[in-house]
Amino acid sequence: MILRDILRQARVLPVLEINNLDEAVPLARALAAGGLTVLEVTLRTDVAVEAIRWIAAEVPEVMVGAGTITRPSDFQRIRRAGARFAVSPGFTRELAEAAQSVEIPFLPGVMTPTEAMTASEQGFDTLKLFPAEPAGGVGLLKAINGPLPELAFCPTGGLRASNFRDYLALPNVLCVGGSWVAPAAEVAAANWTRITELARDAS
Ligand code: 3PG
């Protein structure tokens, strides 16, 4: 599946930080029960790659990807674990080449028009805007759509239940990402019912 189709299917992409492997499968099931079936597990914890493996194996109704990709070697290990796409907070030529050689759909992060144009020159026309709210949010995306209408974005960073719909209404936004649908406290408390409710509100 190509990246734009994955993001269009997602619309809202939960950004997950999984600290305890036992959380992975029930969390993915809770989000899927609320209608969110494309998930990003960030490589910010020791168990992240294993969590991707478990979700990919145990929750077939979900498409799981890996986030916080910062090293070229990350692509091989997340691909082997079953990740279907990869997300980075930034964009470097080394990451772009590694993604292309592993042949995994890759959503690199940018924050300025120059970064977006550099990524586009290297074949990436679908980009994460990160960190979206501090960078200028909805106003920035509207301004970028004038000169760069061929680019599509998944803004992430600072999005909440109160503002994500404003982003989704923009013509250059395919999906939005964020952690608000799986708050750390609810995950730690195994409050899966609450997480399904939050997912349902977002989807
Ligand atoms: C990310 O990695 O995309 C962000 O850390 C998510 O940002 P949020 O926690 O503000 O949603």
Short mmCIF file of C-alpha atoms and ligand atoms in Angstrom, two decimals:
data_model
loop_
_atom_site.label_atom_id
_atom_site.label_comp_id
_atom_site.label_asym_id
_atom_site.label_seq_id
_atom_site.Cartn_x
_atom_site.Cartn_y
_atom_site.Cartn_z
CA MET A 1 0.00 0.00 0.00
CA ILE A 2 1.41 3.41 -0.82
CA LEU A 3 1.87 5.99 1.90
CA ARG A 4 -0.92 8.33 0.81
CA ASP A 5 -3.44 5.48 0.85
CA ILE A 6 -2.34 4.40 4.33
CA LEU A 7 -2.72 7.93 5.69
CA ARG A 8 -6.04 8.50 3.93
CA GLN A 9 -7.31 5.32 5.53
CA ALA A 10 -6.04 6.47 8.93
CA ARG A 11 -7.33 10.08 9.08
CA VAL A 12 -6.34 10.00 12.78
CA LEU A 13 -3.04 8.23 13.54
CA PRO A 14 -2.50 7.41 17.24
CA VAL A 15 1.12 8.02 18.26
CA LEU A 16 1.89 5.43 20.92
CA GLU A 17 4.66 5.19 23.47
CA ILE A 18 4.50 1.66 24.84
CA ASN A 19 6.41 1.13 28.07
CA ASN A 20 5.16 -2.29 28.99
CA LEU A 21 4.90 -5.06 26.43
CA ASP A 22 1.73 -6.39 28.03
CA GLU A 23 0.00 -3.14 27.06
CA ALA A 24 0.63 -3.50 23.35
CA VAL A 25 -2.10 -5.89 22.23
CA PRO A 26 -4.95 -4.64 24.45
CA LEU A 27 -4.09 -1.04 23.51
CA ALA A 28 -4.17 -1.82 19.78
CA ARG A 29 -7.47 -3.70 20.22
CA ALA A 30 -8.99 -0.84 22.23
CA LEU A 31 -8.08 1.70 19.53
CA ALA A 32 -9.34 -0.56 16.75
CA ALA A 33 -12.62 -1.07 18.62
CA GLY A 34 -13.03 2.71 18.52
CA GLY A 35 -12.39 2.81 14.78
CA LEU A 36 -8.68 3.72 14.68
CA THR A 37 -6.96 0.93 12.76
CA VAL A 38 -3.68 2.53 11.64
CA LEU A 39 -1.26 2.91 14.58
CA GLU A 40 2.23 4.34 15.05
CA VAL A 41 4.40 2.80 17.78
CA THR A 42 7.28 5.13 18.55
CA LEU A 43 10.79 3.74 19.02
CA ARG A 44 11.15 5.59 22.30
CA THR A 45 11.09 2.63 24.63
CA ASP A 46 13.06 -0.60 24.94
CA VAL A 47 10.02 -2.71 24.11
CA ALA A 48 8.86 -0.73 21.06
CA VAL A 49 10.09 -3.12 18.34
CA GLU A 50 8.72 -6.13 20.20
CA ALA A 51 5.42 -4.28 20.70
CA ILE A 52 5.22 -3.81 16.91
CA ARG A 53 5.87 -7.52 16.45
CA TRP A 54 3.12 -8.48 18.90
CA ILE A 55 0.56 -6.10 17.40
CA ALA A 56 1.36 -7.21 13.86
CA ALA A 57 0.96 -10.86 14.87
CA GLU A 58 -2.01 -10.61 17.23
CA VAL A 59 -4.18 -7.77 15.94
CA PRO A 60 -4.68 -8.37 12.20
CA GLU A 61 -7.38 -5.71 11.91
CA VAL A 62 -4.72 -3.08 12.62
CA MET A 63 -1.97 -1.71 10.36
CA VAL A 64 0.99 -0.93 12.59
CA GLY A 65 3.89 1.36 11.71
CA ALA A 66 6.96 2.58 13.56
CA GLY A 67 7.59 6.16 14.62
CA THR A 68 10.56 8.13 15.92
CA ILE A 69 12.84 6.63 13.26
CA THR A 70 16.14 8.48 13.70
CA ARG A 71 18.77 5.99 12.42
CA PRO A 72 19.03 4.32 9.02
CA SER A 73 19.43 0.91 10.74
CA ASP A 74 15.96 1.30 12.31
CA PHE A 75 14.25 0.45 9.01
CA GLN A 76 15.51 -3.14 8.84
CA ARG A 77 14.52 -4.02 12.39
CA ILE A 78 11.05 -2.49 12.24
CA ARG A 79 10.40 -4.12 8.87
CA ARG A 80 11.39 -7.51 10.28
CA ALA A 81 9.02 -6.94 13.21
CA GLY A 82 6.10 -6.41 10.83
CA ALA A 83 5.85 -2.62 10.61
CA ARG A 84 4.03 -1.55 7.43
CA PHE A 85 5.24 2.05 7.38
CA ALA A 86 7.79 4.31 9.09
CA VAL A 87 7.63 7.83 10.48
CA SER A 88 10.45 10.18 11.46
CA PRO A 89 10.43 13.52 13.26
CA GLY A 90 12.93 14.76 10.65
CA PHE A 91 14.42 14.22 7.24
CA THR A 92 18.00 13.34 6.32
CA ARG A 93 19.40 11.96 3.08
CA GLU A 94 20.65 8.85 4.92
CA LEU A 95 17.17 8.10 6.26
CA ALA A 96 15.61 8.67 2.85
CA GLU A 97 18.06 6.27 1.18
CA ALA A 98 17.57 3.61 3.86
CA ALA A 99 13.77 3.81 3.51
CA GLN A 100 14.03 3.48 -0.25
CA SER A 101 16.38 0.50 -0.03
CA VAL A 102 14.18 -1.33 2.50
CA GLU A 103 11.12 -0.39 0.40
CA ILE A 104 8.89 0.64 3.26
CA PRO A 105 6.48 3.58 2.97
CA PHE A 106 8.21 6.45 4.79
CA LEU A 107 6.72 9.63 6.24
CA PRO A 108 9.59 12.02 7.02
CA GLY A 109 9.18 15.06 9.23
CA VAL A 110 9.66 18.67 8.12
CA MET A 111 8.94 22.05 9.67
CA THR A 112 9.76 24.66 7.01
CA PRO A 113 9.10 25.22 3.28
CA THR A 114 12.79 24.64 2.53
CA GLU A 115 12.76 21.28 4.31
CA ALA A 116 9.54 20.34 2.52
CA MET A 117 11.07 21.26 -0.85
CA THR A 118 14.25 19.30 -0.08
CA ALA A 119 12.21 16.21 0.81
CA SER A 120 10.10 16.66 -2.32
CA GLU A 121 13.22 16.85 -4.51
CA GLN A 122 14.20 13.45 -3.15
CA GLY A 123 10.85 11.91 -3.99
CA PHE A 124 8.88 12.47 -0.80
CA ASP A 125 5.69 14.44 -1.42
CA THR A 126 3.84 13.25 1.69
CA LEU A 127 5.30 14.69 4.86
CA LYS A 128 4.80 14.88 8.58
CA LEU A 129 4.64 18.47 9.81
CA PHE A 130 6.40 18.32 13.16
CA PRO A 131 6.02 19.80 15.71
CA ALA A 132 2.82 21.10 14.15
CA GLU A 133 1.41 23.43 16.79
CA PRO A 134 4.68 25.14 17.81
CA ALA A 135 5.63 25.46 14.12
CA GLY A 136 2.53 27.47 13.24
CA GLY A 137 -0.20 24.86 12.96
CA VAL A 138 -3.20 25.46 10.74
CA GLY A 139 -1.94 28.88 9.64
CA LEU A 140 1.39 27.45 8.49
CA LEU A 141 -0.28 24.66 6.50
CA LYS A 142 -2.62 27.15 4.79
CA ALA A 143 0.34 29.34 3.87
CA ILE A 144 2.38 26.40 2.50
CA ASN A 145 -0.51 25.21 0.33
CA GLY A 146 -0.19 28.35 -1.81
CA PRO A 147 3.29 27.77 -3.23
CA LEU A 148 3.48 23.99 -2.62
CA PRO A 149 0.00 22.58 -3.37
CA GLU A 150 1.38 19.22 -4.54
CA LEU A 151 2.57 18.35 -1.02
CA ALA A 152 0.35 16.55 1.49
CA PHE A 153 0.87 16.56 5.24
CA CYS A 154 0.23 14.65 8.42
CA PRO A 155 0.60 17.27 11.16
CA THR A 156 1.68 15.92 14.55
CA GLY A 157 2.80 17.51 17.78
CA GLY A 158 0.37 19.43 19.98
CA LEU A 159 -2.81 18.13 18.37
CA ARG A 160 -5.68 17.44 20.73
CA ALA A 161 -9.39 16.60 20.70
CA SER A 162 -10.03 20.36 20.59
CA ASN A 163 -8.07 21.19 17.43
CA PHE A 164 -7.55 18.14 15.21
CA ARG A 165 -10.71 18.76 13.15
CA ASP A 166 -9.39 22.19 12.11
CA TYR A 167 -6.39 20.43 10.57
CA LEU A 168 -8.43 17.70 8.86
CA ALA A 169 -10.50 20.39 7.12
CA LEU A 170 -7.42 21.64 5.21
CA PRO A 171 -6.95 20.50 1.58
CA ASN A 172 -3.29 19.56 2.11
CA VAL A 173 -3.88 17.44 5.24
CA LEU A 174 -4.38 13.71 4.68
CA CYS A 175 -4.35 12.68 8.31
CA VAL A 176 -3.39 13.96 11.74
CA GLY A 177 -1.24 12.24 14.35
CA GLY A 178 -1.09 12.46 18.09
CA SER A 179 -0.96 10.88 21.48
CA TRP A 180 -4.18 12.40 22.82
CA VAL A 181 -6.21 9.28 21.94
CA ALA A 182 -4.05 7.10 24.21
CA PRO A 183 -3.07 9.17 27.27
CA ALA A 184 -0.23 7.62 29.27
CA ALA A 185 -2.25 7.56 32.49
CA GLU A 186 -5.14 5.65 30.88
CA VAL A 187 -2.73 3.16 29.29
CA ALA A 188 -0.90 2.62 32.58
CA ALA A 189 -4.24 2.05 34.32
CA ALA A 190 -5.30 -0.40 31.57
CA ASN A 191 -8.42 1.70 31.07
CA TRP A 192 -9.17 0.24 27.65
CA THR A 193 -12.82 1.29 27.72
CA ARG A 194 -11.80 4.93 28.04
CA ILE A 195 -9.30 4.57 25.20
CA THR A 196 -11.97 3.05 22.95
CA GLU A 197 -14.20 6.06 23.77
CA LEU A 198 -11.42 8.51 22.91
CA ALA A 199 -10.77 6.64 19.67
CA ARG A 200 -14.47 6.67 18.80
CA ASP A 201 -14.63 10.45 19.36
CA ALA A 202 -11.63 10.91 17.07
CA SER A 203 -12.81 8.57 14.33
C1 3PG B 1 5.13 12.64 17.74
O1 3PG B 1 6.07 11.91 17.92
O2 3PG B 1 4.55 12.68 16.65
C2 3PG B 1 4.69 13.55 18.81
O3 3PG B 1 5.49 13.43 19.93
C3 3PG B 1 3.27 13.40 19.20
O4 3PG B 1 2.96 14.62 19.74
P1 3PG B 1 1.82 14.79 20.83
O5 3PG B 1 2.22 13.96 22.01
O6 3PG B 1 1.79 16.27 21.12
O7 3PG B 1 0.53 14.31 20.22
#
